[in-house]
Coordinates of C-alpha atoms in Angstrom, one line a residue:
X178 CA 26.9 0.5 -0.9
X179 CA 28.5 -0.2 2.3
X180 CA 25.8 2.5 4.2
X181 CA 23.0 0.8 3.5
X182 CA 22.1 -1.9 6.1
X183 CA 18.7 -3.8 4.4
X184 CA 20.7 -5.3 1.5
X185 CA 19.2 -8.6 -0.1
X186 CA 19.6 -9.9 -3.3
X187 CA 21.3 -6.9 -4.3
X188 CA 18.5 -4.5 -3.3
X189 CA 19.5 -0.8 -3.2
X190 CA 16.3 -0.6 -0.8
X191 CA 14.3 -2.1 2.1
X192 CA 11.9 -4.3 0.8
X193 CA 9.2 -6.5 2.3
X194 CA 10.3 -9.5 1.3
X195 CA 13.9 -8.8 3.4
X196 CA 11.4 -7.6 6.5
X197 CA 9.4 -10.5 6.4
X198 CA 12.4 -13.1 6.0
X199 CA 14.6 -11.3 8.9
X200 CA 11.8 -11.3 11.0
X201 CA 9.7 -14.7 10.2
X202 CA 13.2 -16.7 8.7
X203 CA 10.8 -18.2 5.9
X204 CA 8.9 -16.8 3.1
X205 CA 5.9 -15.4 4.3
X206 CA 3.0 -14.3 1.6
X207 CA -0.4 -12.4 1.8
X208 CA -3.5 -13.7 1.4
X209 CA -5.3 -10.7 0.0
X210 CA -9.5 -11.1 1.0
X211 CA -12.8 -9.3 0.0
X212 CA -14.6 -9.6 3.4
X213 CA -17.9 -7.7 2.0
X214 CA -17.1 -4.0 3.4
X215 CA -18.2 -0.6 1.5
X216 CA -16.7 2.6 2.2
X217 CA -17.7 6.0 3.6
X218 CA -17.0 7.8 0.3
X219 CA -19.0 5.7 -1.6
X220 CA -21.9 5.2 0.6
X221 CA -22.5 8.4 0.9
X222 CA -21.5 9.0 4.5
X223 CA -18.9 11.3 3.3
X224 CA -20.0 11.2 -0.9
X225 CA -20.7 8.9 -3.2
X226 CA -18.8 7.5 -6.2
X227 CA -15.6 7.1 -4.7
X228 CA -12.1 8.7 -5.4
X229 CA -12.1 9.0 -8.7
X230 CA -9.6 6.6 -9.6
X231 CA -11.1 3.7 -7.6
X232 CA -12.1 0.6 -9.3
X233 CA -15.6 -1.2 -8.5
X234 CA -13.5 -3.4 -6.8
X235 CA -12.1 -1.0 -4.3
X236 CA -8.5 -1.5 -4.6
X237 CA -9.3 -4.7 -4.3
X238 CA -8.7 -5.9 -7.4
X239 CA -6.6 -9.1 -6.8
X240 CA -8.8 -10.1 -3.6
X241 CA -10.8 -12.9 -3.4
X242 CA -14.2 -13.5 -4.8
X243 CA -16.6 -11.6 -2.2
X244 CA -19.2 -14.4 -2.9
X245 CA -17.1 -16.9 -1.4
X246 CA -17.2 -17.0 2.5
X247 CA -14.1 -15.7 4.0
X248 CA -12.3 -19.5 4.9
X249 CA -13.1 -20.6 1.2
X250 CA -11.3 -17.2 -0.1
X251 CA -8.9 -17.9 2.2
X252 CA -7.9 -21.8 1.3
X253 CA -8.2 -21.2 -2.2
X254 CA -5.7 -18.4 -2.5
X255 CA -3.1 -20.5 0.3
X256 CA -3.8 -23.3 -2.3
X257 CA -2.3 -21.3 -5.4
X258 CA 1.1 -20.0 -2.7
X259 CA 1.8 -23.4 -1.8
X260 CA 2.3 -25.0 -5.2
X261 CA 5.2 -22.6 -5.5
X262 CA 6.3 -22.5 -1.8
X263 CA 5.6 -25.3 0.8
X264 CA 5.3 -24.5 4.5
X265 CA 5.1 -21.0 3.7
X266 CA 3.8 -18.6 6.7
X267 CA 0.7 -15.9 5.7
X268 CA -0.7 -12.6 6.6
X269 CA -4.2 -12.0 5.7
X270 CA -5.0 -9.0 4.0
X271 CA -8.0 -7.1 4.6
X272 CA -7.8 -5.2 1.4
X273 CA -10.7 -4.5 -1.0
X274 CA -12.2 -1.3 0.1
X275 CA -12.0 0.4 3.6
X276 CA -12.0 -2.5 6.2
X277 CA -12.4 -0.8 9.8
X278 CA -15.4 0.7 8.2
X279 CA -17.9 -1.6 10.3
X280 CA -19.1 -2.0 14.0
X281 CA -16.2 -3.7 16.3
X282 CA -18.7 -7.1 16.8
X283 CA -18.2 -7.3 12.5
X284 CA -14.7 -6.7 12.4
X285 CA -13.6 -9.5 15.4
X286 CA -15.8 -11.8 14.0
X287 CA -13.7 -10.8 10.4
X288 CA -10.5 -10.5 11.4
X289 CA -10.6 -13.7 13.8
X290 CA -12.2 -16.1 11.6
X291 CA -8.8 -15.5 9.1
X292 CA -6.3 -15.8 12.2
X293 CA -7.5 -19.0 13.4
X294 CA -6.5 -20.3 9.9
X295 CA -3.5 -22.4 9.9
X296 CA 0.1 -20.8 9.3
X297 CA -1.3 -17.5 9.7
X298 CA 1.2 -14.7 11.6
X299 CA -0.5 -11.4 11.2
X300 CA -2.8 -9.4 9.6
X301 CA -2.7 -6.8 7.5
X302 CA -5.8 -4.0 7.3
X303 CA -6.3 -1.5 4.5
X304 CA -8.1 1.5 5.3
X305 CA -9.0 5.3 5.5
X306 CA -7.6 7.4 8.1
X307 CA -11.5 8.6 9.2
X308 CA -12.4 5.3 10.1
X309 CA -10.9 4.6 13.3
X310 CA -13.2 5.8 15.8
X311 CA -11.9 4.8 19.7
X312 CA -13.5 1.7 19.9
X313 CA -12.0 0.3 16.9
X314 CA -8.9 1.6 17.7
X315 CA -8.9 -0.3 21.0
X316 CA -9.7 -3.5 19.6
X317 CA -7.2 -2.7 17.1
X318 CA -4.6 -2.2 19.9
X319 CA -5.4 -5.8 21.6
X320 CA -4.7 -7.6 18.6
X321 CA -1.9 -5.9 18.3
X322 CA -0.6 -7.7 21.4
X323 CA -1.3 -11.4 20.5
X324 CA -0.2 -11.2 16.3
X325 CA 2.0 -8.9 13.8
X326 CA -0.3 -6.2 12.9
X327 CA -0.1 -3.8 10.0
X328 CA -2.7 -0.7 9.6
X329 CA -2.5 0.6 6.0
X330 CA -3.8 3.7 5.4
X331 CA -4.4 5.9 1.9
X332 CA -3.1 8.7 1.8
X333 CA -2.4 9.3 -1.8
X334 CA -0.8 12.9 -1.7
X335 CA -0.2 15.4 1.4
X336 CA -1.9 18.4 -0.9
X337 CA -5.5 19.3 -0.3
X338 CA -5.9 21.1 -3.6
X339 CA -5.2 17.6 -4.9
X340 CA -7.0 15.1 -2.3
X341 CA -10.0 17.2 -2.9
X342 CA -9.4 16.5 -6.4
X343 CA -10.0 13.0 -6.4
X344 CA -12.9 12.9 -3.5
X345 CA -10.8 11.2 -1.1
X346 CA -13.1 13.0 1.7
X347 CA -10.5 14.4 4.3
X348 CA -7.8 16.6 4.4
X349 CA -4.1 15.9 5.6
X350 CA -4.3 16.7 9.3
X351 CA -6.9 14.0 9.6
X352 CA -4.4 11.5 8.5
X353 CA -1.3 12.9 10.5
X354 CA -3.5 12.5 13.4
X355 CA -4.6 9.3 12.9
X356 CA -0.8 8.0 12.6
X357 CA 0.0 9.8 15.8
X358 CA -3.4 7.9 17.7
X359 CA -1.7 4.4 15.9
X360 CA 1.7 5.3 17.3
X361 CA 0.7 5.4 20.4
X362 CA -0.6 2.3 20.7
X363 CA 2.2 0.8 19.2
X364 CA 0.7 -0.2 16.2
X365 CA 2.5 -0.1 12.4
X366 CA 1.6 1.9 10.5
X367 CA 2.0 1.8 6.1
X368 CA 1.5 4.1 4.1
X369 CA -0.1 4.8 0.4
X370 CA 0.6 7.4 -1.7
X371 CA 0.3 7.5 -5.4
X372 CA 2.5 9.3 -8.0
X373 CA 1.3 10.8 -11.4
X374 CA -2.0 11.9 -9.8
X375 CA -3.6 15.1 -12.1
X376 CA -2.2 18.3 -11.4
X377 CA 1.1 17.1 -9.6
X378 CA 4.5 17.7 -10.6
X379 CA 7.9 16.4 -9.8
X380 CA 8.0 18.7 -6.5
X381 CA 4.6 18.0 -5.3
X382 CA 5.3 14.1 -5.3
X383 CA 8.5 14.8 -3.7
X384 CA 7.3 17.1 -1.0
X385 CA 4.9 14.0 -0.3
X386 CA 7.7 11.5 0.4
X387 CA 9.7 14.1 2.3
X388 CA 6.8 15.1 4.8
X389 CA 5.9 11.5 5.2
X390 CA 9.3 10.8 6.1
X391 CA 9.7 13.2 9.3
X392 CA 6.4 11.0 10.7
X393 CA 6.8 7.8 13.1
X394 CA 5.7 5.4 10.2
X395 CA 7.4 1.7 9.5
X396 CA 5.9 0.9 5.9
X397 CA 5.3 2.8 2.5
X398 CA 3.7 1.8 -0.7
X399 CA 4.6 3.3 -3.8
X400 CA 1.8 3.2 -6.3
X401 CA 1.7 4.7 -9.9
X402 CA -1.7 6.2 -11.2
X403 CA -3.8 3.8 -13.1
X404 CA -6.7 4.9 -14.9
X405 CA -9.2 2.2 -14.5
X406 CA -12.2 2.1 -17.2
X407 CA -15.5 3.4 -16.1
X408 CA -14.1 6.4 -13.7
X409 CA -14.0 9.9 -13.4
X410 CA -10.8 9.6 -14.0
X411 CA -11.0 7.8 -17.3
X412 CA -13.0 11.0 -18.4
X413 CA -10.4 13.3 -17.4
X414 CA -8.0 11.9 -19.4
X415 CA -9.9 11.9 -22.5
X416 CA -10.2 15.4 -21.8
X417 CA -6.7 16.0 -21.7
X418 CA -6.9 17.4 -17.9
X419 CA -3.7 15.4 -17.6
X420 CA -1.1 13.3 -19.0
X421 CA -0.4 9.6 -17.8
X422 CA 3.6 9.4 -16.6
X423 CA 5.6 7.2 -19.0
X424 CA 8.1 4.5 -17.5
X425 CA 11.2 6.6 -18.0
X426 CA 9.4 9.4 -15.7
X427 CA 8.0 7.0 -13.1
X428 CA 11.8 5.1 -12.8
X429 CA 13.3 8.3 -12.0
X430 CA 10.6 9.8 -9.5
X431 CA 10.5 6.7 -7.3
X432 CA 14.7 6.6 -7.2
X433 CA 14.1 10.2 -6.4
X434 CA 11.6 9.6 -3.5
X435 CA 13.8 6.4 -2.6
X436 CA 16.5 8.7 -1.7
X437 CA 15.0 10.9 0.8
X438 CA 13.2 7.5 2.7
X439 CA 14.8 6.5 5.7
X440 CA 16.9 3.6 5.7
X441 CA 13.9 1.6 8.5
X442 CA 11.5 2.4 6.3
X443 CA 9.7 -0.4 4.5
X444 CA 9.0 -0.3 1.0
X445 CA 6.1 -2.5 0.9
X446 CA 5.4 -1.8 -2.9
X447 CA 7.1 0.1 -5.8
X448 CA 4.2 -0.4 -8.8
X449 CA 1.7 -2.0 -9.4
X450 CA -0.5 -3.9 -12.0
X451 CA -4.1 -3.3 -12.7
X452 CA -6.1 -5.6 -14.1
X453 CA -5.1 -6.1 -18.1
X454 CA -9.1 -6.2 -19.1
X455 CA -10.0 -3.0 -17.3
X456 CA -6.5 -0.9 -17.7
X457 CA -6.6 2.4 -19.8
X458 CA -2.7 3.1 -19.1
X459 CA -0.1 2.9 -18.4
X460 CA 0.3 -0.2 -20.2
X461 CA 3.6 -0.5 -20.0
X462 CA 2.2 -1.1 -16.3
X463 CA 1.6 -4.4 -17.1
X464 CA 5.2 -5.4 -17.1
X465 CA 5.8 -5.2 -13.4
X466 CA 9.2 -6.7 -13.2
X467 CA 10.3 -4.9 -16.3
X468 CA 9.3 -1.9 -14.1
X469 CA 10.5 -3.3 -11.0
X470 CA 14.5 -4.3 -12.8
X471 CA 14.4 -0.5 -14.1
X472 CA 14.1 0.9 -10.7
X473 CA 16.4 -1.7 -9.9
X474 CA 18.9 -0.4 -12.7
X475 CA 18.7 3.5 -12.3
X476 CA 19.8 3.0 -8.2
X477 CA 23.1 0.9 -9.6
X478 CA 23.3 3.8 -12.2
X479 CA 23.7 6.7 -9.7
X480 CA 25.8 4.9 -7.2
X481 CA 22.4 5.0 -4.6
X482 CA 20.1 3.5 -2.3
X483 CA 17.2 4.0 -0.1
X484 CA 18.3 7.0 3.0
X485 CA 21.3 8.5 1.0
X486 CA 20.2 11.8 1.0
X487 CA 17.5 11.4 3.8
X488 CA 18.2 14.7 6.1
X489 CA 20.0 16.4 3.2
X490 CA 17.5 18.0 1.4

C-alpha cells in the first residue's frame, strides 16, 4: 500500500480521525447540538413533510436535547467525551436540521455562543445547499478567518429523477453552485450522499461518487439508507417500491466508491447508526464497527485503498 499517503492504524482510506490528529496533534471530537432551527422543506417554504427519509429529529438524531439551552447541551455532551479522553479539543456541530436556515443576527448569536466554550477549535455546520443566501455566506466567510470551518451540505444523490423522489426540493446544479460560491471563499466544503436510496442501482451510486469527485470538495460522508418509522419512506417499503441493501452489498459499494475518491479527500463517515427504537432496517445497521471492520476487510481483500483507480475510470 505504498501509494497511499493518509495511512493510520492500518486504514486503506483517509479518515477524520487521521485529519483531525495531523492537523490538531490530539484527539479532537464533535459535539453534535440541536440549536432549535426548522427547515425550508418542512416549513413549507419549499414543501412540507420533509425528504422522505428524515426523522422528526432532522438528522439530528444523536444531538442534544433542543430543550436544553445551547451551553447546557454543550457541557453535558463535553462531560460524556472527557471521561474517555481528557484534554481533548471539540468542534461543535450544528447538526439537527438545516442550520444557515435563519437571519445572520440568529446564527452569530448561535454559532458564537458555542465558540467561546472552552477547548473549542472549529465548527462544523449541516445544511442545504439553498440556504446560503449572500449575507450568510459573508458571515460565513469571516468566521472562516478566525476558526476551522466545515460547511456540510446534503446532497444525497446527483440524479433529479431521484432527489425529486425523496422531496429534497432542489435539483443538482443548485448544489454544484453552491460548492463553487463556498470555494471561493475558501471555505470546506463536506459532502452527503446516501447509498441504497429507492430506484438506484449500483451505477447510479457510482456515477454519484465519480461526479462529486471532479468538484473542489475536502470532506465526504458515506451514509446508508435508513428507514426511520413514521415516514414516507417506511410506507414505501411496505409496499415493496424497493428493497433495503444487505451488508454484503453495502461493503462492496462503498469499497467500490472508495476507489474512485481522491486520495485528499476526507471520509468523514462510512455508516451510520439510527436510533435502535425507531429503526425499520437495516438492522444489521446497528453493528457499526461490525460494518466499519468489513469495509475494513474487503480493501485488505482486493489489495486497495482510497484513489487507486481515481482517473481510471
Amino acid at each position: 500500500m505504498t501509494d497511499f499517503k493518509y495511512n493510520i492504524e492500518n486504514k486503506r482510506y483517509h479518515t477524520w480521525n487521521y485529519h483531525l490528529r495531523e492537523k490538531f496533534g490530539s484527539k479532537v471530537f464533535k459535539v453534535s447540538i440541536n440549536a432549535g432551527f426548522t427547515c425550508p422543506n418542512i416549513d413549507g417554504s419549499i414543501s412540507r413533510g420533509g425528504c422522505i427519509y428524515c426523522s422528526k429529529d432532522g438528522s439530528g438524531d444523536f444531538a442534544g436535547n433542543p430543550n436544553d439551552d445551547l451551553i447546557r447541551q454543550f457541557v453535558l455532551i463535553r462531560e460524556m467525551m472527557e471521561k474517555k479522553w481528557e484534554n481533548a479539543k471539540y468542534i461543535g456541530y450544528f447538526q439537527a436540521f438545516t442550520n444557515t436556515y435563519a437571519p445572520v443576527e440568529v446564527l452569530k448569536e448561535k454559532y458564537e455562543t458555542i465558540l467561546r466554550q472552552d477547548g473549542v477549535i472549529g465548527l462544523s455546520i449541516s445544511t442545504r445547499p439553498d440556504c446560503i443566501p449572500d449575507d450568510v455566506l459573508d458571515y460565513l466567510s469571516e468566521l472562516n478567518t478566525r476558526t476551522n470551518l466545515w460547511v456540510e451540505l446534503g446532497l444525497q444523490s446527483i440524479h433529479d429523477k431521484t432527489s425529486k423522489l425523496i422531496n429534497r426540493g432542489h435539483d443538482y446544479k443548485i448544489f454544484e453552485n453552491c460548492v463553487k460560491r463556498l470555494r471561493k471563499k475558501g471555505i470546506n466544503v463536506v459532502v452527503h450522499i446516501i447509498n441504497g436510496l429507492p430506484g438506484e442501482d449500483h451505477k447510479m451510486m457510482m456515477d454519484t461518487v465519480k461526479k462529486i469527485s471532479r468538484l473542489d470538495i475536502q470532506g465526504v460522508k458515506i451514509h446508508l439508507l435508513h428507514v426511520i418509522k413514521d415516514t414516507p419512506m417506511e410506507n414505501m417499503l411496505n409496499k415493496g417500491y424497493f428493497k433495503l441493501l444487505d451488508k454484503e452489498e453495502y461493503v462492496k459499494i462503498v469499497c467500490d466508491q472508495l476507489e474512485i475518491l481522491p486520495q485528499e479527500i476526507v471520509i468523514h463517515r462510512l455508516t451510520g447508526d439510527g436510533k435502535k427504537e425507531n429503526l425499520v432496517g437495516p438492522l444489521w445497521s446497528l453493528k457499526k464497527w461490525e460494518v466499519l471492520n468489513a469495509i475494513d476487510d474487503e480493501l485488505l481483500k482486493r489489495d486497495s485503498w482510497q484513489g487507486k483507480f481515481y482517473g481510471m475510470e
